[in-house]
mmCIF file of C-alpha atoms in Angstrom:
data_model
loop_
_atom_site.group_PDB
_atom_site.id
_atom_site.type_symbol
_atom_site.label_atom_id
_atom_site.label_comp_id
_atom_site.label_asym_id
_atom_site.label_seq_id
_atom_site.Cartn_x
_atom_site.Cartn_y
_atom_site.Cartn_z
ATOM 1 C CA UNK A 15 3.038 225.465 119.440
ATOM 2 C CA UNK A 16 6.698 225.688 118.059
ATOM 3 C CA UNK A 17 5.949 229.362 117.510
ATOM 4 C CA UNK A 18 4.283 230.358 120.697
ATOM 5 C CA UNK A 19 7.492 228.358 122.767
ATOM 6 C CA UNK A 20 10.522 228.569 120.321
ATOM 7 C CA UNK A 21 12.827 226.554 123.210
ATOM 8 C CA UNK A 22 10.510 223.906 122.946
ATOM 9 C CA UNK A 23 10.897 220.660 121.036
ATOM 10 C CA UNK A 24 7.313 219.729 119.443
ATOM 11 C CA UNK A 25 6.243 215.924 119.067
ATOM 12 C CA UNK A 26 3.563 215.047 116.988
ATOM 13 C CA UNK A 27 1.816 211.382 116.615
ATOM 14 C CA UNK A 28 -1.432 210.026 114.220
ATOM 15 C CA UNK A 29 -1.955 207.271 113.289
ATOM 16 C CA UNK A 30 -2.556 207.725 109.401
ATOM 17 C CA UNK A 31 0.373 207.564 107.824
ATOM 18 C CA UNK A 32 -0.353 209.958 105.021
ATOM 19 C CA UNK A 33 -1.525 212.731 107.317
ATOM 20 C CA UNK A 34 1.974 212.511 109.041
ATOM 21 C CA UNK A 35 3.665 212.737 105.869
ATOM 22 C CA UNK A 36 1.693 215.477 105.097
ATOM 23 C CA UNK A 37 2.118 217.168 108.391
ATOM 24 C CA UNK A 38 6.226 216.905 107.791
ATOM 25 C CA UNK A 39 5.919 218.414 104.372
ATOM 26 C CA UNK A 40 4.296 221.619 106.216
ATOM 27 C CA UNK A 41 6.670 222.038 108.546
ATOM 28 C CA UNK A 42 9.168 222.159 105.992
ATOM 29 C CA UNK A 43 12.673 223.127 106.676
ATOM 30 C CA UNK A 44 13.269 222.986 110.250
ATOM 31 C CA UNK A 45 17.332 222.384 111.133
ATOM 32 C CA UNK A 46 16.995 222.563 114.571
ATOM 33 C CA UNK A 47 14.485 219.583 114.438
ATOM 34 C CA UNK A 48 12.103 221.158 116.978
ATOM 35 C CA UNK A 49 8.926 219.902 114.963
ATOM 36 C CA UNK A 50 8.795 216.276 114.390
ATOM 37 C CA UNK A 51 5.729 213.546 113.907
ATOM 38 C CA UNK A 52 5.826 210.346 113.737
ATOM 39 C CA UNK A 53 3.253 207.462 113.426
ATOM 40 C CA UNK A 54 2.039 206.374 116.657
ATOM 41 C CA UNK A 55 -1.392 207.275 118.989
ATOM 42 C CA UNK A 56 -2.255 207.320 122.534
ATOM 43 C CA UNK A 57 -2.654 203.707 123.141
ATOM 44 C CA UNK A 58 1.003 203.324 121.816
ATOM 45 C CA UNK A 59 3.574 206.001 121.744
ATOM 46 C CA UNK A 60 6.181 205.468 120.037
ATOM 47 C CA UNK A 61 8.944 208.046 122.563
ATOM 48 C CA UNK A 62 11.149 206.889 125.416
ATOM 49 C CA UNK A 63 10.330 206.512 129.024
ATOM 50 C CA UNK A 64 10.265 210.245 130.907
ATOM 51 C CA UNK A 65 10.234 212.012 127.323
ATOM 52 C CA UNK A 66 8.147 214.982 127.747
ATOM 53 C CA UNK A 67 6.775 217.883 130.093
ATOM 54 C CA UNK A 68 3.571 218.423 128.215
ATOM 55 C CA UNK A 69 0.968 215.595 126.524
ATOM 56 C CA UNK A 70 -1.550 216.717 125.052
ATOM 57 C CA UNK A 71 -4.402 214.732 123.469
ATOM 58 C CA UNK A 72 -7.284 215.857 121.683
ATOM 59 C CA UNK A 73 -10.374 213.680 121.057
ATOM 60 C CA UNK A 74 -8.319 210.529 121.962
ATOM 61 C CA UNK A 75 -9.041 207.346 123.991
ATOM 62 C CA UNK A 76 -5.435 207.204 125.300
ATOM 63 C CA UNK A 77 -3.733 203.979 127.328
ATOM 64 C CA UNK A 78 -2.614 205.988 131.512
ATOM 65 C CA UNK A 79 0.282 203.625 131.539
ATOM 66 C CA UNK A 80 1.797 205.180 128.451
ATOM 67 C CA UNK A 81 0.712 208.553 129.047
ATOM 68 C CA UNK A 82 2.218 208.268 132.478
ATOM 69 C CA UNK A 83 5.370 206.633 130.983
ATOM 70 C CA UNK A 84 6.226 208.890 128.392
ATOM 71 C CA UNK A 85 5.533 212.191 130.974
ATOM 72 C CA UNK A 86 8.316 213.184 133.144
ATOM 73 C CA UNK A 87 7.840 213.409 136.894
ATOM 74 C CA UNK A 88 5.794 216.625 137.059
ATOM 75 C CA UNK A 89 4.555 217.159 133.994
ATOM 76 C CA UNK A 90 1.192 218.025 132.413
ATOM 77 C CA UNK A 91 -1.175 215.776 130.547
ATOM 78 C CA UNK A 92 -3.680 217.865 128.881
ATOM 79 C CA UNK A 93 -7.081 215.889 127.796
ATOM 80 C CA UNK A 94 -9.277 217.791 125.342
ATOM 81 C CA UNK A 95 -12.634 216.807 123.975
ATOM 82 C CA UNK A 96 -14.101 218.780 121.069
ATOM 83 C CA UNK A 97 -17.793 217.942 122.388
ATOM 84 C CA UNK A 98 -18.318 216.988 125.704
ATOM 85 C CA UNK A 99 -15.986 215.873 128.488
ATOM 86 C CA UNK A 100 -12.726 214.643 127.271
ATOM 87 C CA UNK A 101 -13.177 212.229 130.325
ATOM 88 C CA UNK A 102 -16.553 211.381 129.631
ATOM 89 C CA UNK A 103 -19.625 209.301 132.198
ATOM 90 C CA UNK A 104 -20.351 205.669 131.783
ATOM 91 C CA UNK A 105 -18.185 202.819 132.187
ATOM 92 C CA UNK A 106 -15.519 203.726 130.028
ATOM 93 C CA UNK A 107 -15.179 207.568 131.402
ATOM 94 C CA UNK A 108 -14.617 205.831 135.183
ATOM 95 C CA UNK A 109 -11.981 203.168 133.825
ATOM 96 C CA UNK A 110 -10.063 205.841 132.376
ATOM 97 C CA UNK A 111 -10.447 207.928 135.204
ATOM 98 C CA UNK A 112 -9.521 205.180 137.238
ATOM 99 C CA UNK A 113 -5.911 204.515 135.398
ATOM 100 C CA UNK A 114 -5.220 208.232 134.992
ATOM 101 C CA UNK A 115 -5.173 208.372 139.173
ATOM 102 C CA UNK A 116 -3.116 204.991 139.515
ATOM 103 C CA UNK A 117 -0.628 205.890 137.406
ATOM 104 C CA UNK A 118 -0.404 208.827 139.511
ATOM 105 C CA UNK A 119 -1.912 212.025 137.621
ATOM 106 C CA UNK A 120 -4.106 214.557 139.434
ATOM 107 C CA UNK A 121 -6.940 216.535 138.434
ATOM 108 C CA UNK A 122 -5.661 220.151 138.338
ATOM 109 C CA UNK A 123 -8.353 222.109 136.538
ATOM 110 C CA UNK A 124 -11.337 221.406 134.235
ATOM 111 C CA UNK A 125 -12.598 223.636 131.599
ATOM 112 C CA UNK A 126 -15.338 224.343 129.713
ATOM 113 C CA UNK A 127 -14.526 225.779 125.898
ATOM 114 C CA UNK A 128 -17.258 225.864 123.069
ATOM 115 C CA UNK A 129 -19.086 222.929 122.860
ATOM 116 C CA UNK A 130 -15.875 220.269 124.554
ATOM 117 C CA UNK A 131 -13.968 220.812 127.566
ATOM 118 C CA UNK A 132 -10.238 220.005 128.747
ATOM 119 C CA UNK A 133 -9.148 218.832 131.548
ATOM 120 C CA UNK A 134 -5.647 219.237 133.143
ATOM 121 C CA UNK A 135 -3.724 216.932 134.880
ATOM 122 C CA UNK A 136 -0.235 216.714 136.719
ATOM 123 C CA UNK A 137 2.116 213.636 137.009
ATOM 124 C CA UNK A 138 3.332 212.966 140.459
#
């Protein structure tokens, strides 16, 4: 991502500590300090209030009251699945669903892509 959009600051968050060391040790040197991770994961995230444009979570069961907190007004919460629906049926797919919409992000597009999906979404 830092490549594709060098004006943009990159955030990363996991919850196992060594793969974030790991994951700093590839970035290497990086002065600027536009690629940064941290230990964290969707149900807690461990940024500021109105920190970012873009989330993005991949194969996550993430909290919509942090997501929405940590977005700024406007921005984009992308939700990727590697199989399936990243917002998938049942119970739990509606809940989610559910908080996603009361914490004010709307659907804007759904994808198929291999065997997952993604779905887009924008904060109010």
């Amino acid at each position: 991502l830092a490549r594709e959009f060098p004006a943009a600051r990159v955030r990363g968050i996991y919850a196992d500590p060594d793969a974030v060391h790991a994951a700093t040790q590839r970035v290497g040197l990086d002065p600027e300090g536009r690629v940064a991770f941290k230990l964290g994961g969707p149900r807690r995230i461990p940024y500021p209030d109105d920190q970012f444009d873009l989330v993005a979570a991949i194969d996550a069961r993430p909290a919509p009251g942090e997501l929405a907190r940590v977005l700024r007004p406007g921005g984009h919460l992308i939700l990727a699945a590697t199989h399936g629906a990243p917002i998938c049926g049942g119970a739990r797919g509606w809940l989610l669903g559910r908080g996603l919409r009361r914490h004010g992000l709307e659907t804007v597009d759904e994808e198929r892509a291999g065997t997952g999906a993604f779905t887009v979404f924008r904060l109010a």
